[in-house]
Amino acid sequence: MKRLAEFCEIEVGTDKGILGRQALLSGVREVDGLISLITDNIDSEVMEAGPGLRVIANVGVGYNNVDIASAQQKGILVTNTPDVLTDATADLTWGLILSASRRIVEADAFVRAGKFDGWDLNMMLGMGLTGKALGIIGYGRIGRAVARRAVGFGMSVIYCTRDDIAFRDDPQHNSLVMSRQAAMRAGSGPLNQSARIDGLSPKRVTLDQLLEWADIVTLHVPLAATTQHLIDSASFNRMKPTAYLINTSRGQIVDEAALVDALKNHKIGGAGLDVYEKEPQITPELLTLNNAVLLPHIGSATRETRIAMALLAVENACDALAGRAPRNQVS
Ligand code: NAD
């Protein structure tokens, strides 16, 4: 607020929680720039309500809440806040991996309910991580930060990229990825240098291989037309019955009804979720399942990170309004 006030006049939405639609539409009427949150739906109606808008600075790395095509058409710059939230989100992903696989939340509830009456050899058994395969879907900033942490847990890492997702049903693409794997096994193929991490040689696989081989499947792609319901009932049928699904990306990437079915019928071992398909609504049945750990979208919620995100959004807005190229322009 202080930095912004030095630079321009500011008007702050005062609604508690998510800013109401009417407040948003009337608030943008005479402004040059907008700092928005990922819960604000910035569509063409909002952009038309603010004819003077020159920049939309979203506080978050994901910007699926902004209609990018409309912004481009109207010549409005859109910015996001990458990097500063990578470690916080990767840490929380590991929090979910451990909580789900070691039943930490369930065990905490057990103790609070007064049910702990002594150590037992068979009590609350979970899945060990050492030697298991971590499958990362979307190997960008957060995906790689999750991979780096796998070294400490002694896990191997397999991952797939944007192309492996876009061409998941293309046999030619998949056989190319598999022939690269074979070459690597034979010691003659190029290991993607940028994928290499100290103490770890992550292996690129096809999406179907990842679903079949991983003990932990963790999602780190943005929400886009090609990633909506990327994980559906067919994916759960491919996964190991002992595997866990972790989602700290966006809820709509997973078919939540199919996930409930998979958890209820033990098609997978469990899930750790930070995001939901119809957030903040959650499929009621999910709340009754103790093989799911449920968090309220707190991936980047550390004091340090939220301050850094806010400052970055402010700098992006100020740069755009001053006629400089904002550092995190996405369109
Ligand atoms: P990134 O752009 O660095 O990485 C995304 C990866 O997905 C890249 O490898 C990219 O090639 C791939 N990708 C991009 N578009 C794709 C598409 N259409 N189909 C398939 N793959 C695609 O992003 P990041 O900084 O790692 O963040 C990833 C996502 O995590 C964000 O988009 C955001 O939605 C989510 N996120 C959630 C929280 C939270 O609070 N839970 C916090 C931060 C980020």
Short mmCIF file of C-alpha atoms and ligand atoms in Angstrom, two decimals:
data_model
loop_
_atom_site.label_atom_id
_atom_site.label_comp_id
_atom_site.label_asym_id
_atom_site.label_seq_id
_atom_site.Cartn_x
_atom_site.Cartn_y
_atom_site.Cartn_z
CA MET A 1 0.00 0.00 0.00
CA LYS A 2 2.79 2.40 0.97
CA ARG A 3 4.75 1.81 -2.23
CA LEU A 4 1.62 2.17 -4.34
CA ALA A 5 0.52 5.34 -2.55
CA GLU A 6 3.88 6.95 -3.38
CA PHE A 7 3.21 6.25 -7.02
CA CYS A 8 -0.51 6.72 -7.61
CA GLU A 9 -3.90 7.15 -6.02
CA ILE A 10 -5.27 3.88 -4.74
CA GLU A 11 -8.69 2.49 -4.06
CA VAL A 12 -8.92 -0.72 -2.06
CA GLY A 13 -11.77 -3.23 -2.18
CA THR A 14 -13.14 -3.42 1.35
CA ASP A 15 -15.50 -6.40 1.03
CA LYS A 16 -14.65 -9.17 3.45
CA GLY A 17 -13.36 -12.26 1.64
CA ILE A 18 -13.81 -12.36 -2.13
CA LEU A 19 -14.62 -8.95 -3.60
CA GLY A 20 -18.26 -8.80 -4.76
CA ARG A 21 -18.92 -8.55 -8.48
CA GLN A 22 -20.65 -5.16 -8.30
CA ALA A 23 -17.85 -3.69 -6.18
CA LEU A 24 -15.33 -4.95 -8.75
CA LEU A 25 -17.29 -3.59 -11.73
CA SER A 26 -17.80 -0.16 -10.21
CA GLY A 27 -14.28 -0.10 -8.73
CA VAL A 28 -12.55 -0.42 -12.11
CA ARG A 29 -14.59 2.31 -13.80
CA GLU A 30 -12.01 5.08 -13.59
CA VAL A 31 -8.76 3.29 -12.89
CA ASP A 32 -5.59 2.89 -14.97
CA GLY A 33 -4.47 -0.33 -13.31
CA LEU A 34 -5.88 -3.20 -11.31
CA ILE A 35 -4.15 -5.43 -8.75
CA SER A 36 -6.25 -8.59 -8.66
CA LEU A 37 -6.30 -11.78 -6.64
CA ILE A 38 -6.72 -15.28 -8.08
CA THR A 39 -10.27 -15.34 -6.67
CA ASP A 40 -11.29 -12.32 -8.81
CA ASN A 41 -12.85 -13.25 -12.12
CA ILE A 42 -11.34 -10.69 -14.49
CA ASP A 43 -13.33 -11.29 -17.66
CA SER A 44 -14.21 -9.09 -20.62
CA GLU A 45 -17.12 -7.51 -18.68
CA VAL A 46 -14.69 -6.21 -16.05
CA MET A 47 -12.32 -4.95 -18.75
CA GLU A 48 -15.18 -3.17 -20.51
CA ALA A 49 -16.27 -1.62 -17.21
CA GLY A 50 -12.77 -0.10 -16.91
CA PRO A 51 -12.05 1.52 -20.28
CA GLY A 52 -8.90 3.19 -18.90
CA LEU A 53 -7.32 -0.09 -17.74
CA ARG A 54 -3.74 -0.49 -18.91
CA VAL A 55 -2.53 -3.26 -16.61
CA ILE A 56 -3.94 -6.16 -14.61
CA ALA A 57 -1.34 -7.25 -12.05
CA ASN A 58 -2.48 -10.60 -10.68
CA VAL A 59 -1.16 -11.65 -7.26
CA GLY A 60 -0.31 -15.28 -8.01
CA VAL A 61 1.65 -17.26 -10.55
CA GLY A 62 -1.52 -18.83 -12.00
CA TYR A 63 -3.62 -16.40 -14.03
CA ASN A 64 -6.47 -18.61 -15.20
CA ASN A 65 -8.84 -16.11 -13.52
CA VAL A 66 -7.95 -13.50 -16.17
CA ASP A 67 -9.38 -13.66 -19.68
CA ILE A 68 -6.07 -13.32 -21.52
CA ALA A 69 -7.60 -13.19 -25.01
CA SER A 70 -9.83 -10.23 -24.04
CA ALA A 71 -6.91 -8.43 -22.38
CA GLN A 72 -4.78 -8.89 -25.50
CA GLN A 73 -7.58 -7.66 -27.70
CA LYS A 74 -7.99 -4.54 -25.58
CA GLY A 75 -4.23 -3.93 -25.28
CA ILE A 76 -4.21 -4.44 -21.49
CA LEU A 77 -1.00 -5.89 -20.03
CA VAL A 78 -1.36 -8.86 -17.67
CA THR A 79 1.32 -9.77 -15.13
CA ASN A 80 1.78 -12.53 -12.52
CA THR A 81 4.12 -13.24 -9.57
CA PRO A 82 6.32 -16.25 -10.43
CA ASP A 83 9.41 -17.54 -8.55
CA VAL A 84 8.75 -15.85 -5.19
CA LEU A 85 6.19 -18.54 -4.30
CA THR A 86 8.02 -21.56 -5.72
CA ASP A 87 9.68 -22.76 -2.51
CA ALA A 88 6.64 -22.18 -0.28
CA THR A 89 4.43 -24.17 -2.67
CA ALA A 90 7.01 -26.95 -3.07
CA ASP A 91 7.31 -27.18 0.73
CA LEU A 92 3.55 -27.47 1.11
CA THR A 93 3.48 -30.15 -1.59
CA TRP A 94 5.91 -32.16 0.52
CA GLY A 95 3.75 -31.45 3.57
CA LEU A 96 0.87 -33.09 1.73
CA ILE A 97 3.02 -35.99 0.50
CA LEU A 98 4.10 -36.78 4.06
CA SER A 99 0.69 -36.11 5.63
CA ALA A 100 -1.09 -38.39 3.17
CA SER A 101 1.45 -41.22 3.01
CA ARG A 102 2.07 -41.28 6.80
CA ARG A 103 -1.55 -40.55 7.79
CA ILE A 104 -0.49 -37.58 9.92
CA VAL A 105 -3.84 -35.76 10.00
CA GLU A 106 -5.76 -38.98 10.67
CA ALA A 107 -3.32 -39.87 13.46
CA ASP A 108 -3.65 -36.41 15.03
CA ALA A 109 -7.47 -36.78 15.09
CA PHE A 110 -7.02 -40.25 16.62
CA VAL A 111 -4.96 -38.86 19.51
CA ARG A 112 -7.34 -35.93 20.11
CA ALA A 113 -10.28 -38.35 20.20
CA GLY A 114 -8.60 -40.09 23.14
CA LYS A 115 -8.12 -43.31 21.17
CA PHE A 116 -4.36 -43.66 21.72
CA ASP A 117 -4.00 -46.35 24.33
CA GLY A 118 -0.42 -47.39 23.65
CA TRP A 119 2.14 -48.18 20.96
CA ASP A 120 1.04 -50.95 18.65
CA LEU A 121 3.08 -52.79 16.03
CA ASN A 122 0.30 -52.53 13.46
CA MET A 123 -1.15 -49.15 14.30
CA MET A 124 -1.59 -46.43 11.60
CA LEU A 125 0.71 -48.03 9.05
CA GLY A 126 1.49 -45.81 6.08
CA MET A 127 3.70 -45.97 3.00
CA GLY A 128 7.46 -45.38 3.22
CA LEU A 129 8.95 -42.96 0.70
CA THR A 130 12.56 -44.21 0.48
CA GLY A 131 13.20 -45.94 -2.84
CA LYS A 132 9.77 -45.06 -4.22
CA ALA A 133 9.05 -43.15 -7.45
CA LEU A 134 7.85 -39.55 -7.38
CA GLY A 135 5.92 -38.67 -10.55
CA ILE A 136 5.83 -34.97 -11.40
CA ILE A 137 3.30 -33.78 -13.98
CA GLY A 138 4.46 -30.34 -15.15
CA TYR A 139 8.19 -29.86 -14.74
CA GLY A 140 8.36 -26.10 -14.38
CA ARG A 141 9.46 -23.93 -11.45
CA ILE A 142 7.41 -25.64 -8.72
CA GLY A 143 7.70 -29.13 -10.23
CA ARG A 144 11.51 -28.87 -10.21
CA ALA A 145 11.57 -27.47 -6.66
CA VAL A 146 9.51 -30.50 -5.57
CA ALA A 147 12.01 -32.75 -7.38
CA ARG A 148 14.99 -31.13 -5.58
CA ARG A 149 13.45 -32.00 -2.22
CA ALA A 150 13.10 -35.65 -3.30
CA VAL A 151 16.88 -36.12 -2.97
CA GLY A 152 16.57 -35.92 0.81
CA PHE A 153 13.82 -38.53 0.87
CA GLY A 154 15.71 -41.00 -1.31
CA MET A 155 13.04 -41.08 -3.99
CA SER A 156 13.61 -41.43 -7.72
CA VAL A 157 11.92 -38.85 -9.92
CA ILE A 158 10.01 -39.32 -13.16
CA TYR A 159 8.32 -36.43 -14.87
CA CYS A 160 6.43 -35.40 -17.95
CA THR A 161 6.40 -32.12 -19.78
CA ARG A 162 3.87 -29.99 -21.60
CA ASP A 163 4.42 -31.96 -24.86
CA ASP A 164 3.91 -35.30 -23.10
CA ILE A 165 0.56 -33.98 -21.91
CA ALA A 166 -0.50 -32.35 -25.19
CA PHE A 167 0.47 -35.45 -27.22
CA ARG A 168 -0.48 -38.05 -24.61
CA ASP A 169 -2.46 -40.10 -27.18
CA ASP A 170 0.02 -39.69 -30.03
CA PRO A 171 1.86 -43.04 -30.44
CA GLN A 172 4.66 -41.40 -32.44
CA HIS A 173 5.40 -38.91 -29.66
CA ASN A 174 5.24 -41.59 -26.97
CA SER A 175 7.55 -43.96 -28.84
CA LEU A 176 10.06 -41.12 -29.27
CA VAL A 177 10.07 -40.55 -25.49
CA MET A 178 10.45 -44.32 -24.93
CA SER A 179 13.33 -44.61 -27.41
CA ARG A 180 15.10 -41.78 -25.55
CA GLN A 181 14.63 -43.73 -22.33
CA ALA A 182 16.14 -46.83 -23.94
CA ALA A 183 19.13 -44.81 -25.21
CA MET A 184 19.64 -43.36 -21.75
CA ARG A 185 19.53 -46.82 -20.18
CA ALA A 186 22.14 -47.95 -22.69
CA GLY A 187 24.28 -44.98 -21.68
CA SER A 188 24.31 -43.39 -25.12
CA GLY A 189 21.39 -41.02 -25.00
CA PRO A 190 21.37 -37.40 -23.90
CA LEU A 191 19.89 -36.91 -20.48
CA ASN A 192 18.04 -33.63 -20.64
CA GLN A 193 20.71 -31.47 -18.99
CA SER A 194 18.24 -28.94 -17.65
CA ALA A 195 16.39 -31.75 -15.86
CA ARG A 196 19.46 -32.89 -13.93
CA ILE A 197 19.53 -32.11 -10.21
CA ASP A 198 22.43 -32.75 -7.82
CA GLY A 199 22.15 -36.31 -6.53
CA LEU A 200 19.20 -37.05 -8.80
CA SER A 201 18.69 -38.01 -12.43
CA PRO A 202 15.04 -37.36 -13.15
CA LYS A 203 13.70 -39.38 -16.07
CA ARG A 204 11.25 -38.11 -18.62
CA VAL A 205 8.42 -40.56 -19.28
CA THR A 206 5.09 -40.53 -21.08
CA LEU A 207 2.01 -39.50 -19.11
CA ASP A 208 0.65 -43.05 -19.05
CA GLN A 209 4.00 -44.44 -17.84
CA LEU A 210 4.10 -41.84 -15.10
CA LEU A 211 0.60 -42.76 -13.91
CA GLU A 212 1.49 -46.47 -13.92
CA TRP A 213 4.92 -46.25 -12.30
CA ALA A 214 4.69 -43.45 -9.73
CA ASP A 215 4.03 -44.06 -6.04
CA ILE A 216 3.29 -40.36 -5.63
CA VAL A 217 1.70 -38.45 -8.53
CA THR A 218 1.99 -34.69 -8.01
CA LEU A 219 0.44 -32.03 -10.26
CA HIS A 220 2.25 -28.82 -11.24
CA VAL A 221 0.75 -27.72 -14.55
CA PRO A 222 -1.27 -24.53 -14.98
CA LEU A 223 -5.00 -24.75 -15.59
CA ALA A 224 -5.58 -24.55 -19.35
CA ALA A 225 -7.89 -26.13 -21.92
CA THR A 226 -5.44 -29.04 -22.30
CA THR A 227 -5.07 -29.66 -18.55
CA GLN A 228 -8.72 -29.47 -17.46
CA HIS A 229 -9.67 -32.93 -16.07
CA LEU A 230 -6.23 -34.18 -17.06
CA ILE A 231 -6.64 -36.61 -14.16
CA ASP A 232 -9.87 -38.52 -14.67
CA SER A 233 -11.26 -41.99 -13.94
CA ALA A 234 -9.03 -43.54 -16.64
CA SER A 235 -6.00 -42.03 -14.86
CA PHE A 236 -7.03 -43.53 -11.52
CA ASN A 237 -7.45 -46.92 -13.21
CA ARG A 238 -3.85 -46.66 -14.42
CA MET A 239 -2.41 -45.63 -11.04
CA LYS A 240 -1.12 -48.17 -8.52
CA PRO A 241 -3.70 -49.04 -5.84
CA THR A 242 -1.11 -47.89 -3.28
CA ALA A 243 -0.26 -44.59 -4.99
CA TYR A 244 -1.16 -41.12 -3.74
CA LEU A 245 -2.38 -38.14 -5.78
CA ILE A 246 -1.17 -34.72 -4.64
CA ASN A 247 -2.65 -31.53 -6.07
CA THR A 248 -1.29 -28.08 -5.28
CA SER A 249 -1.91 -26.70 -8.79
CA ARG A 250 -5.57 -26.02 -9.64
CA GLY A 251 -8.69 -28.01 -8.70
CA GLN A 252 -10.15 -28.27 -12.21
CA ILE A 253 -7.16 -30.32 -13.36
CA VAL A 254 -8.69 -33.26 -11.46
CA ASP A 255 -12.16 -34.70 -12.05
CA GLU A 256 -13.23 -34.47 -8.41
CA ALA A 257 -16.15 -36.92 -8.77
CA ALA A 258 -13.74 -39.51 -10.23
CA LEU A 259 -11.29 -38.83 -7.39
CA VAL A 260 -13.99 -39.43 -4.75
CA ASP A 261 -14.86 -42.71 -6.48
CA ALA A 262 -11.17 -43.73 -6.59
CA LEU A 263 -10.66 -42.93 -2.89
CA LYS A 264 -13.89 -44.60 -1.77
CA ASN A 265 -13.20 -47.76 -3.72
CA HIS A 266 -9.48 -47.82 -2.86
CA LYS A 267 -8.41 -47.58 -6.51
CA ILE A 268 -5.58 -45.43 -5.12
CA GLY A 269 -3.98 -45.23 -1.69
CA GLY A 270 -5.00 -41.66 -0.92
CA ALA A 271 -4.82 -38.00 -1.84
CA GLY A 272 -3.44 -34.72 -0.56
CA LEU A 273 -5.29 -31.68 -1.89
CA ASP A 274 -4.80 -27.96 -1.56
CA VAL A 275 -7.23 -27.02 -4.36
CA TYR A 276 -10.73 -28.09 -5.47
CA GLU A 277 -12.71 -28.22 -8.67
CA LYS A 278 -15.44 -25.79 -7.53
CA GLU A 279 -13.48 -23.95 -4.90
CA PRO A 280 -14.39 -22.97 -2.19
CA GLN A 281 -17.09 -25.66 -2.47
CA ILE A 282 -15.82 -29.18 -1.85
CA THR A 283 -17.57 -32.38 -2.90
CA PRO A 284 -19.27 -33.28 0.44
CA GLU A 285 -18.21 -36.95 0.25
CA LEU A 286 -14.57 -35.92 0.17
CA LEU A 287 -14.99 -34.53 3.69
CA THR A 288 -15.99 -37.98 4.97
CA LEU A 289 -12.97 -39.87 3.57
CA ASN A 290 -10.01 -40.32 5.88
CA ASN A 291 -7.65 -41.28 3.04
CA ALA A 292 -7.69 -37.66 1.86
CA VAL A 293 -5.83 -34.74 3.44
CA LEU A 294 -7.62 -31.48 2.66
CA LEU A 295 -6.10 -27.99 2.87
CA PRO A 296 -7.75 -24.61 2.13
CA HIS A 297 -5.56 -23.45 -0.81
CA ILE A 298 -2.56 -22.37 1.27
CA GLY A 299 0.24 -23.37 -1.16
CA SER A 300 1.98 -19.99 -1.04
CA ALA A 301 0.70 -18.96 2.40
CA THR A 302 3.84 -18.00 4.30
CA ARG A 303 4.26 -14.45 5.59
CA GLU A 304 7.48 -14.03 3.62
CA THR A 305 5.99 -15.29 0.37
CA ARG A 306 2.74 -13.33 0.53
CA ILE A 307 4.68 -10.10 1.15
CA ALA A 308 6.99 -10.90 -1.77
CA MET A 309 4.00 -11.66 -4.03
CA ALA A 310 2.27 -8.40 -3.08
CA LEU A 311 5.43 -6.34 -3.65
CA LEU A 312 6.05 -7.99 -7.01
CA ALA A 313 2.48 -7.30 -8.16
CA VAL A 314 2.89 -3.66 -7.10
CA GLU A 315 6.18 -3.33 -9.01
CA ASN A 316 4.61 -4.89 -12.09
CA ALA A 317 1.69 -2.45 -11.93
CA CYS A 318 3.96 0.57 -11.36
CA ASP A 319 6.26 -0.45 -14.23
CA ALA A 320 3.34 -0.80 -16.64
CA LEU A 321 1.79 2.51 -15.60
CA ALA A 322 5.17 4.25 -15.95
CA GLY A 323 5.50 2.92 -19.49
CA ARG A 324 8.26 0.42 -18.61
CA ALA A 325 8.05 -3.26 -19.53
CA PRO A 326 6.84 -5.12 -16.41
CA ARG A 327 9.20 -7.94 -15.43
CA ASN A 328 6.46 -10.56 -15.21
CA GLN A 329 4.33 -9.81 -18.24
CA VAL A 330 2.34 -12.87 -19.33
CA SER A 331 0.49 -11.18 -22.19
P1 NAD B 1 5.60 -22.98 -14.52
O1 NAD B 1 5.04 -22.23 -15.68
O2 NAD B 1 6.99 -22.72 -14.10
O3 NAD B 1 5.45 -24.55 -14.74
C1 NAD B 1 4.34 -25.13 -15.34
C2 NAD B 1 4.76 -26.36 -16.12
O4 NAD B 1 3.62 -26.85 -16.82
C3 NAD B 1 5.83 -26.08 -17.18
O5 NAD B 1 6.69 -27.20 -17.26
C4 NAD B 1 5.04 -25.92 -18.48
O6 NAD B 1 5.76 -26.32 -19.61
C5 NAD B 1 3.89 -26.86 -18.24
N1 NAD B 1 2.70 -26.33 -18.96
C6 NAD B 1 2.42 -25.05 -19.22
N2 NAD B 1 1.26 -24.96 -19.90
C7 NAD B 1 0.82 -26.22 -20.07
C8 NAD B 1 -0.30 -26.79 -20.71
N3 NAD B 1 -1.22 -26.05 -21.31
N4 NAD B 1 -0.41 -28.12 -20.69
C9 NAD B 1 0.49 -28.86 -20.08
N5 NAD B 1 1.58 -28.40 -19.47
C10 NAD B 1 1.74 -27.09 -19.45
O7 NAD B 1 4.57 -22.67 -13.33
P2 NAD B 1 4.86 -22.82 -11.76
O8 NAD B 1 5.39 -21.56 -11.23
O9 NAD B 1 5.60 -24.09 -11.52
O10 NAD B 1 3.34 -22.98 -11.24
C11 NAD B 1 2.53 -24.07 -11.65
C12 NAD B 1 1.09 -23.89 -11.21
O11 NAD B 1 0.98 -24.07 -9.82
C13 NAD B 1 0.52 -22.48 -11.43
O12 NAD B 1 0.03 -22.31 -12.74
C14 NAD B 1 -0.58 -22.39 -10.41
O13 NAD B 1 -1.82 -22.73 -10.97
C15 NAD B 1 -0.19 -23.42 -9.36
N6 NAD B 1 0.11 -22.82 -8.03
C16 NAD B 1 -0.69 -23.11 -6.97
C17 NAD B 1 -0.40 -22.60 -5.73
C18 NAD B 1 -1.26 -22.90 -4.53
O14 NAD B 1 -1.45 -22.04 -3.69
N7 NAD B 1 -1.73 -24.12 -4.36
C19 NAD B 1 0.71 -21.76 -5.55
C20 NAD B 1 1.51 -21.49 -6.66
C21 NAD B 1 1.21 -22.03 -7.90
#
